[in-house]
mmCIF file of C-alpha atoms in Angstrom:
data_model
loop_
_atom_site.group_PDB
_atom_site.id
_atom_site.type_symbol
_atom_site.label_atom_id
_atom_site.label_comp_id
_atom_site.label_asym_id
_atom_site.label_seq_id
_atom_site.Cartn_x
_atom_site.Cartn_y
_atom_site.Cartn_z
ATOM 1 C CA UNK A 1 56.972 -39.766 -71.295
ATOM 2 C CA UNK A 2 53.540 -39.917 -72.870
ATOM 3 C CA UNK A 3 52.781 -36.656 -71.258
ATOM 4 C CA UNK A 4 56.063 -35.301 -72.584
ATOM 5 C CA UNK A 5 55.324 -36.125 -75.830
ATOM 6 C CA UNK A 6 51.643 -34.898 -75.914
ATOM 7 C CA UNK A 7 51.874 -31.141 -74.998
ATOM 8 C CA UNK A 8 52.847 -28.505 -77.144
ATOM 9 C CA UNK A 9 53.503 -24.841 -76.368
ATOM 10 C CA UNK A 10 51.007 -22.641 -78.048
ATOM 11 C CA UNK A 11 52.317 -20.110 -80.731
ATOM 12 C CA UNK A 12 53.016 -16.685 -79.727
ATOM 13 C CA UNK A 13 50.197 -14.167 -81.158
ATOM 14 C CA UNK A 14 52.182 -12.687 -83.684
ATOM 15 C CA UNK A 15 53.114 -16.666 -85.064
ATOM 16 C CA UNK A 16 49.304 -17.240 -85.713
ATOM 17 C CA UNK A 17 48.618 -13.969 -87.437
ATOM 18 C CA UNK A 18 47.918 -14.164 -91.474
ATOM 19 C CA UNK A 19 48.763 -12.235 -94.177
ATOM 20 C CA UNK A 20 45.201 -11.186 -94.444
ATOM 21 C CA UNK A 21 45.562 -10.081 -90.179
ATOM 22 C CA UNK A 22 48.735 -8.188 -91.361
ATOM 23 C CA UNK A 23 46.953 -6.372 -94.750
ATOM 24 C CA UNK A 24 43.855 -5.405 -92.198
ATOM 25 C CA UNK A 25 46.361 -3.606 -89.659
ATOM 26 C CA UNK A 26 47.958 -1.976 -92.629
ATOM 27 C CA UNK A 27 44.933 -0.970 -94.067
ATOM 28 C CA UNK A 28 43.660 0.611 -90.756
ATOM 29 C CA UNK A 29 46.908 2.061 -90.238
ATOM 30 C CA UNK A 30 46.714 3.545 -93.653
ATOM 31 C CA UNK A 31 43.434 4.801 -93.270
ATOM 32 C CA UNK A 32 44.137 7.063 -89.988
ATOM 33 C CA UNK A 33 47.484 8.402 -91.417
ATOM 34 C CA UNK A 34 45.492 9.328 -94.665
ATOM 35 C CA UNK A 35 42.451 11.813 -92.699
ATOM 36 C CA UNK A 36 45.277 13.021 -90.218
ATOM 37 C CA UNK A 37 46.914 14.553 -92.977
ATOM 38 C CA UNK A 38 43.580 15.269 -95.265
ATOM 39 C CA UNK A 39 41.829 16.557 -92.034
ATOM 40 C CA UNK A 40 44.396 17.334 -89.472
ATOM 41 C CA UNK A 41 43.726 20.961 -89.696
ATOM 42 C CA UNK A 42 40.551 20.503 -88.659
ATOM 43 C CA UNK A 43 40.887 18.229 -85.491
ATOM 44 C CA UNK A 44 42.096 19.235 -81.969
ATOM 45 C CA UNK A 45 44.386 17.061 -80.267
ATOM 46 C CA UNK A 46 41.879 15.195 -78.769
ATOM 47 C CA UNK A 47 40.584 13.878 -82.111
ATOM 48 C CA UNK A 48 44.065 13.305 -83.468
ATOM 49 C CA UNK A 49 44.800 11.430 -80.386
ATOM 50 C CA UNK A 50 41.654 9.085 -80.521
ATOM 51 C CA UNK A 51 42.062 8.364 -84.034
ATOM 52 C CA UNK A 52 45.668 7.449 -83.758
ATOM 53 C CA UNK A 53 44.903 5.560 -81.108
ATOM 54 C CA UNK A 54 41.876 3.678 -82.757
ATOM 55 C CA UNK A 55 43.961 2.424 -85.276
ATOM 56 C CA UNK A 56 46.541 -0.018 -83.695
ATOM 57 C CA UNK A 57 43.612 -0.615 -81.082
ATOM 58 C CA UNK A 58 41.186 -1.856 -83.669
ATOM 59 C CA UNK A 59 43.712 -4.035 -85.217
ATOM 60 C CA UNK A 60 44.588 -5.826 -82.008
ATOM 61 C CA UNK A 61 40.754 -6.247 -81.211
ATOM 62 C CA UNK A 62 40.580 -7.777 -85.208
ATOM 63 C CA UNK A 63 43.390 -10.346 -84.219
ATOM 64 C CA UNK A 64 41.618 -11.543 -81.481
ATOM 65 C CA UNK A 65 38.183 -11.544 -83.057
ATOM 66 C CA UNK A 66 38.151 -12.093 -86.792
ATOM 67 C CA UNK A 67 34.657 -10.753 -87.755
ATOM 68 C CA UNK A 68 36.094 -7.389 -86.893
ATOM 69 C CA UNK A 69 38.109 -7.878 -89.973
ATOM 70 C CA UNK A 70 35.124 -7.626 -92.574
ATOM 71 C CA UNK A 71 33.030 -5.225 -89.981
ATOM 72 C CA UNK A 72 35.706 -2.214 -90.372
ATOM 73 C CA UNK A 73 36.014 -2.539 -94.206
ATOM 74 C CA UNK A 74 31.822 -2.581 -94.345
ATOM 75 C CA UNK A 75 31.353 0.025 -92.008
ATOM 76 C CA UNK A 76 33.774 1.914 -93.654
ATOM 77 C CA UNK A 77 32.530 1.321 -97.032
ATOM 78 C CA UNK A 78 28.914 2.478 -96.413
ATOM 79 C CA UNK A 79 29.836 5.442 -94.335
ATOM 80 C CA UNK A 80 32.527 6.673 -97.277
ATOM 81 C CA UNK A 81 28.923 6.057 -99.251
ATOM 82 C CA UNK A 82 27.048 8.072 -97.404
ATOM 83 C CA UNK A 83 29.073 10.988 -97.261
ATOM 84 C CA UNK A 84 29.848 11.303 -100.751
ATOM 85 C CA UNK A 85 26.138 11.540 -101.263
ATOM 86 C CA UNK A 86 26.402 15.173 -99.525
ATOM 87 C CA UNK A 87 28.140 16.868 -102.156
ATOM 88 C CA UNK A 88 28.942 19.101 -99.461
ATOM 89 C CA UNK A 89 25.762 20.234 -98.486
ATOM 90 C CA UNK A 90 23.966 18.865 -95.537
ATOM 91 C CA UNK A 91 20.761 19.919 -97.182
ATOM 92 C CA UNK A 92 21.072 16.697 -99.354
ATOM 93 C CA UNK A 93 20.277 14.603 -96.243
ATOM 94 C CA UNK A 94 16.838 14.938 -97.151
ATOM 95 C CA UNK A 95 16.797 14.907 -100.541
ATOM 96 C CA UNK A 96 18.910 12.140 -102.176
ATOM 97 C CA UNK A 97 16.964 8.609 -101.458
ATOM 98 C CA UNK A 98 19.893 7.013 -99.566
ATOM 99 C CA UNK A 99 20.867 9.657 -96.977
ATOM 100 C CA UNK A 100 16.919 10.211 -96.528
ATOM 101 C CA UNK A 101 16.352 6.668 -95.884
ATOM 102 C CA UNK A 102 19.174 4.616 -95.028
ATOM 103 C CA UNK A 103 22.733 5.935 -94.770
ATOM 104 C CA UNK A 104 22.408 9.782 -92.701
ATOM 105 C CA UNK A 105 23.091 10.007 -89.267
ATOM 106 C CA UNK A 106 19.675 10.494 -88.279
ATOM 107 C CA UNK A 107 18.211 7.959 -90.653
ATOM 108 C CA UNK A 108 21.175 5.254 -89.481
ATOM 109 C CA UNK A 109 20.765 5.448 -85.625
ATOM 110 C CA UNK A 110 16.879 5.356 -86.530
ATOM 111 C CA UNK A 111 17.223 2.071 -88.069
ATOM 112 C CA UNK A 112 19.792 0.898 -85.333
ATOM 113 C CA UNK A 113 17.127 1.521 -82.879
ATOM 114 C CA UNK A 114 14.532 -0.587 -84.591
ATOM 115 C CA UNK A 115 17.177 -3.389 -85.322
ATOM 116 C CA UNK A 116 18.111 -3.942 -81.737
ATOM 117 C CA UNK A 117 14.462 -3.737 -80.316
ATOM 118 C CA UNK A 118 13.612 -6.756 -82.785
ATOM 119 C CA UNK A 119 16.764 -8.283 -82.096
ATOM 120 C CA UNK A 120 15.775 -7.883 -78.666
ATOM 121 C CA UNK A 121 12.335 -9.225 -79.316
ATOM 122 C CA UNK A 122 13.806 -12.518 -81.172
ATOM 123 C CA UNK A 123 16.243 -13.056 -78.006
ATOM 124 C CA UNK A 124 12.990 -13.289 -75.677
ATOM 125 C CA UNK A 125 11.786 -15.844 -77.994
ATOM 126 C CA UNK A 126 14.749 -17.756 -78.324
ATOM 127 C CA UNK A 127 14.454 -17.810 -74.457
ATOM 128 C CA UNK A 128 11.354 -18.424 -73.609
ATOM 129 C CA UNK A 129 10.702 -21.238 -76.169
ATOM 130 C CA UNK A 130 14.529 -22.165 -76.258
ATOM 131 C CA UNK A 131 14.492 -21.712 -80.137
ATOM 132 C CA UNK A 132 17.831 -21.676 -81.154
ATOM 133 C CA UNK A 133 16.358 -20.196 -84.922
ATOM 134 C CA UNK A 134 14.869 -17.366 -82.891
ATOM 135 C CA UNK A 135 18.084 -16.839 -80.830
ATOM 136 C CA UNK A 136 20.205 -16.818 -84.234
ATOM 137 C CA UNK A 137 17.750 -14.340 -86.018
ATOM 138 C CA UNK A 138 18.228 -11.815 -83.063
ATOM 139 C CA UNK A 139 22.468 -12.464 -83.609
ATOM 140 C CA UNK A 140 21.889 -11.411 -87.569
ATOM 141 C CA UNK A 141 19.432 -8.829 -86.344
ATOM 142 C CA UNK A 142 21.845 -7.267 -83.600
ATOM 143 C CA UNK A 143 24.884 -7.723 -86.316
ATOM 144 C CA UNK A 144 22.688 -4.940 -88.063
ATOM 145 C CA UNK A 145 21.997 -2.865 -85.666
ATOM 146 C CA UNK A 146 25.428 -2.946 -84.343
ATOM 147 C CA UNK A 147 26.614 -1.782 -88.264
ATOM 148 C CA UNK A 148 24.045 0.991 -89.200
ATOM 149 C CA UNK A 149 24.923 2.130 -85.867
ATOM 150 C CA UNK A 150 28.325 2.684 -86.314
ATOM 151 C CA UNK A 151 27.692 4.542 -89.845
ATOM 152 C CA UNK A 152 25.455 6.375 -88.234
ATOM 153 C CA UNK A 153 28.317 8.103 -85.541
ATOM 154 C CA UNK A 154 30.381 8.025 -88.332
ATOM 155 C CA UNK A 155 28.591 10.043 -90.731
ATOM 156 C CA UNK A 156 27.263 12.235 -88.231
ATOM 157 C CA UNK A 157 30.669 13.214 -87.444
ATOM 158 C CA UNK A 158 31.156 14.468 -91.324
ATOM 159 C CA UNK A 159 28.048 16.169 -90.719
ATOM 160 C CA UNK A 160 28.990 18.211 -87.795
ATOM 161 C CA UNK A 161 31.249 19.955 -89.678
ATOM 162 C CA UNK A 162 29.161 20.449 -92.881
ATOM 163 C CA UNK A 163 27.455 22.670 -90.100
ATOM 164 C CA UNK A 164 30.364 24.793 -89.890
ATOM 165 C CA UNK A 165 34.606 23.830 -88.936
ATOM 166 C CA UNK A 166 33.805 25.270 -85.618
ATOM 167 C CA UNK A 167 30.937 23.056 -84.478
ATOM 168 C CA UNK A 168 32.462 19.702 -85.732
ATOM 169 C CA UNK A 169 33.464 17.282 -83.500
ATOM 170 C CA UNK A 170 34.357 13.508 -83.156
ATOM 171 C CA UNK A 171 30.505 12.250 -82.029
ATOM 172 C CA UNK A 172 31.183 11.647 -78.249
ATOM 173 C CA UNK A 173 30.995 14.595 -77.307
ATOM 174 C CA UNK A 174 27.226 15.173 -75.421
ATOM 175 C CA UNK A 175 24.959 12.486 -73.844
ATOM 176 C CA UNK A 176 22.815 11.740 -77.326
ATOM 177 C CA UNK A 177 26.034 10.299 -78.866
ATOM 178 C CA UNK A 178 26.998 8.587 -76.228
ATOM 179 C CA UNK A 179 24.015 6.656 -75.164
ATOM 180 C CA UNK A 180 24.033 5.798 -78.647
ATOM 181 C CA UNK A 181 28.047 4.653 -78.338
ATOM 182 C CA UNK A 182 26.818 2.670 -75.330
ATOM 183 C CA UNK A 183 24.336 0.868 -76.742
ATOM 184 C CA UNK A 184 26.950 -0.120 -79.631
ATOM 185 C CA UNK A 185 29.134 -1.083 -76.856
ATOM 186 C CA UNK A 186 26.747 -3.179 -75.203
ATOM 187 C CA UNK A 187 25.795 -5.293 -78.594
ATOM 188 C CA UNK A 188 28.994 -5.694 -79.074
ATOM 189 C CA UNK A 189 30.413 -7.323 -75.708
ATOM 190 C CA UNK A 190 27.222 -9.757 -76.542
ATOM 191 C CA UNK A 191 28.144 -10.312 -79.830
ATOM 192 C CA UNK A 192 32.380 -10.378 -79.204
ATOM 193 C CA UNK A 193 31.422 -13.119 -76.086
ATOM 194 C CA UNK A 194 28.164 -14.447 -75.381
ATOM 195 C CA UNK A 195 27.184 -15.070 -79.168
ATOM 196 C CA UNK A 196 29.525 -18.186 -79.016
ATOM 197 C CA UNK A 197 28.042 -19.646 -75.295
ATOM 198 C CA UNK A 198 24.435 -21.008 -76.296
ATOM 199 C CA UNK A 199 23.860 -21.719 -72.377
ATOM 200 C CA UNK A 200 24.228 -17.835 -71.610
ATOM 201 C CA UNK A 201 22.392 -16.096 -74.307
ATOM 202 C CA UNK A 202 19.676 -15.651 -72.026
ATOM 203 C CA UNK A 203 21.727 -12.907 -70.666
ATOM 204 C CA UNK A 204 21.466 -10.898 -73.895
ATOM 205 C CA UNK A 205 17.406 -10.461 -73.214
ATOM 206 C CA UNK A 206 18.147 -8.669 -70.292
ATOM 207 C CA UNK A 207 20.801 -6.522 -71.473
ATOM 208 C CA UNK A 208 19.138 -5.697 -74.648
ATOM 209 C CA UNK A 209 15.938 -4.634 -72.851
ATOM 210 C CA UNK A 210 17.727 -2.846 -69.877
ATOM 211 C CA UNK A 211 20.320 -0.599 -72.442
ATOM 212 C CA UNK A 212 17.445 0.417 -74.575
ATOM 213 C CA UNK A 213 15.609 2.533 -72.513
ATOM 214 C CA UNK A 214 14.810 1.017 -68.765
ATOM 215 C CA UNK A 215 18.044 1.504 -66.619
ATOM 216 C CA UNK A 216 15.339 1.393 -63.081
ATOM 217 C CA UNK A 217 13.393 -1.620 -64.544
ATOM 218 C CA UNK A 218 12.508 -4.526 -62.248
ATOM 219 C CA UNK A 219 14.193 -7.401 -63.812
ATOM 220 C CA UNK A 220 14.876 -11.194 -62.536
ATOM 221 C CA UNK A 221 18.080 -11.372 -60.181
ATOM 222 C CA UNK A 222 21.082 -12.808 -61.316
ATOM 223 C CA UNK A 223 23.308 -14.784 -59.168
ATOM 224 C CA UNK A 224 26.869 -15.694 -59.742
ATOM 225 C CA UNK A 225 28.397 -19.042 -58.762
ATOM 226 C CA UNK A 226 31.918 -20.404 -58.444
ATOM 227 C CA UNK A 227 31.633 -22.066 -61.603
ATOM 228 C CA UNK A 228 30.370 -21.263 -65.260
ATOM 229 C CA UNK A 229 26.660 -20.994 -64.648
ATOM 230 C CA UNK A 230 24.634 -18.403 -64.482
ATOM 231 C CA UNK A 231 21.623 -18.355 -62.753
ATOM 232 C CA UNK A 232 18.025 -16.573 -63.039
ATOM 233 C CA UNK A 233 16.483 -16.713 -59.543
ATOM 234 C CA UNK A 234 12.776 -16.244 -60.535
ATOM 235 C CA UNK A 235 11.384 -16.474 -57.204
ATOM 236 C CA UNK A 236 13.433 -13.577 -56.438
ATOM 237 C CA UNK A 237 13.183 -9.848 -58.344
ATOM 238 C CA UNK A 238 15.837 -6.890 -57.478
ATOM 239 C CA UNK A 239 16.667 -3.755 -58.543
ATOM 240 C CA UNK A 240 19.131 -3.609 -61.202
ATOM 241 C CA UNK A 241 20.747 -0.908 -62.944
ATOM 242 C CA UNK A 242 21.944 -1.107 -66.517
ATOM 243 C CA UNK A 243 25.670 -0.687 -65.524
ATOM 244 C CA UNK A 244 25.119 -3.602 -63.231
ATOM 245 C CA UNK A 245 24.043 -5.903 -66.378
ATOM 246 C CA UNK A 246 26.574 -4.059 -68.740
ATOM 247 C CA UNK A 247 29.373 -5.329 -66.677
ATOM 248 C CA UNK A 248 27.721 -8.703 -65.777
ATOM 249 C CA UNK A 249 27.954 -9.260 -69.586
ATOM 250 C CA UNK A 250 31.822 -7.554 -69.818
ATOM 251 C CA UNK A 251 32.528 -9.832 -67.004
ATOM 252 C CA UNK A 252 31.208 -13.205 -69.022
ATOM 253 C CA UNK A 253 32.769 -11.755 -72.312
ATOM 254 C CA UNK A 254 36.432 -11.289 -70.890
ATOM 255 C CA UNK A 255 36.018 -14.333 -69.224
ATOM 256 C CA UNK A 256 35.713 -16.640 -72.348
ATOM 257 C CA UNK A 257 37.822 -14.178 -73.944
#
């Protein structure tokens, strides 16, 4: 009876979603029906497709994890920024003080690099002298990257066709962009997953330092058990490629979904 009486069926997703989950999917909804038609004529169906698709995909990913609900509408805000600093002229890139220094694509995924290599930095501290300041500086730090990053693709897609309608193109479309989409990727399983375990953020030193630059790097073995642990055999160094510790952290991240 007492067990009876003590469990309750959890509400159905669409039950626990607030008005402000409901005005976010609107407003991304919004948004993509709004450059379709503004900028349809200049998209294949490929780009129509993925930003159709982004839409209803971003606002499921924002139900399940609510700081994607203020990291579209800032991302958003500082791209729109950025391009309306161009006038329409990519030569402004280098002469108006935010585009030079902040908010262009190159000057964006410039900073992005910098943030994640100190966030990187502050994650090997938090490690190796368990700080849990250090670890929480290289969250904030990542957070950063992870944002100028994203206004970086985003205004570098405005600026591929400030080059002329024929060369623009949604920025995945050769290996710079997406290394730099991978990296973004990477950050953000940490952030969406391990940010919340303290026990594996030791994870994110290793898959900082391996996505930046070192997929062949000699790094300290990782061995799965049947439970929650992870363990870092030191005694014991292999080979490990940086799709190897890009899905080790996927796997963690869907796991405490």
């Amino acid at each position: 009876m007492e067990l009876s009486q003590g469990y309750s069926q959890d509400a159905g997703l669409f039950k626990r979603l607030s008005i402000v989950d409901w005005l976010y999917a609107a407003a991304l909804m919004s948004g993509a029906l709004y450059a379709l038609l503004k900028y349809g004529m200049h998209m294949d169906g490929y780009e129509k497709g993925v930003l159709m698709l982004a839409a209803p995909a971003f606002a499921w990913l924002g139900w399940h994890w609510k700081p994607m609900r203020w990291l579209m509408p800032l991302i958003a805000a500082l791209a729109l920024l950025g391009i309306s600093q161009y006038g329409g002229a990519l030569e402004m890139a280098n002469k108006r003080f935010l585009l030079k220094w902040f908010l262009s694509s190159q000057s964006a995924i410039l900073w992005m690099g910098v943030l994640l290599v100190l966030s990187t930095v502050f994650y090997w501290v938090g490690l190796l002298a368990r700080s849990q300041n250090a670890s929480a500086i290289g969250s904030k730090l990542c957070w950063a990257g992870v944002i100028l990053g994203l206004v970086g693709m985003l205004v570098r897609w405005y600026e591929s066709y400030l080059i002329g309608s024929d060369i623009g193109h949604i920025p995945i479309s050769n290996l710079y962009e997406v290394f730099i989409l991978f990296s973004l990727i990477t950050a953000l399983f940490y952030l969406l997953g391990l940010d919340r375990l303290v026990e594996l953020r030791r994870l994110v030193a290793y898959a900082l330092d391996e996505r930046l630059a070192r997929p062949n790097r000699r790094l300290v073995g990782l061995d799965w058990f049947a439970g929650d642990d992870v363990c870092f055999l030191g005694r014991e160094y292999v080979l490990v490629r940086l799709a190897f510790v890009w899905g080790a952290v996927a796997r963690v991240s869907l796991r405490y979904w």
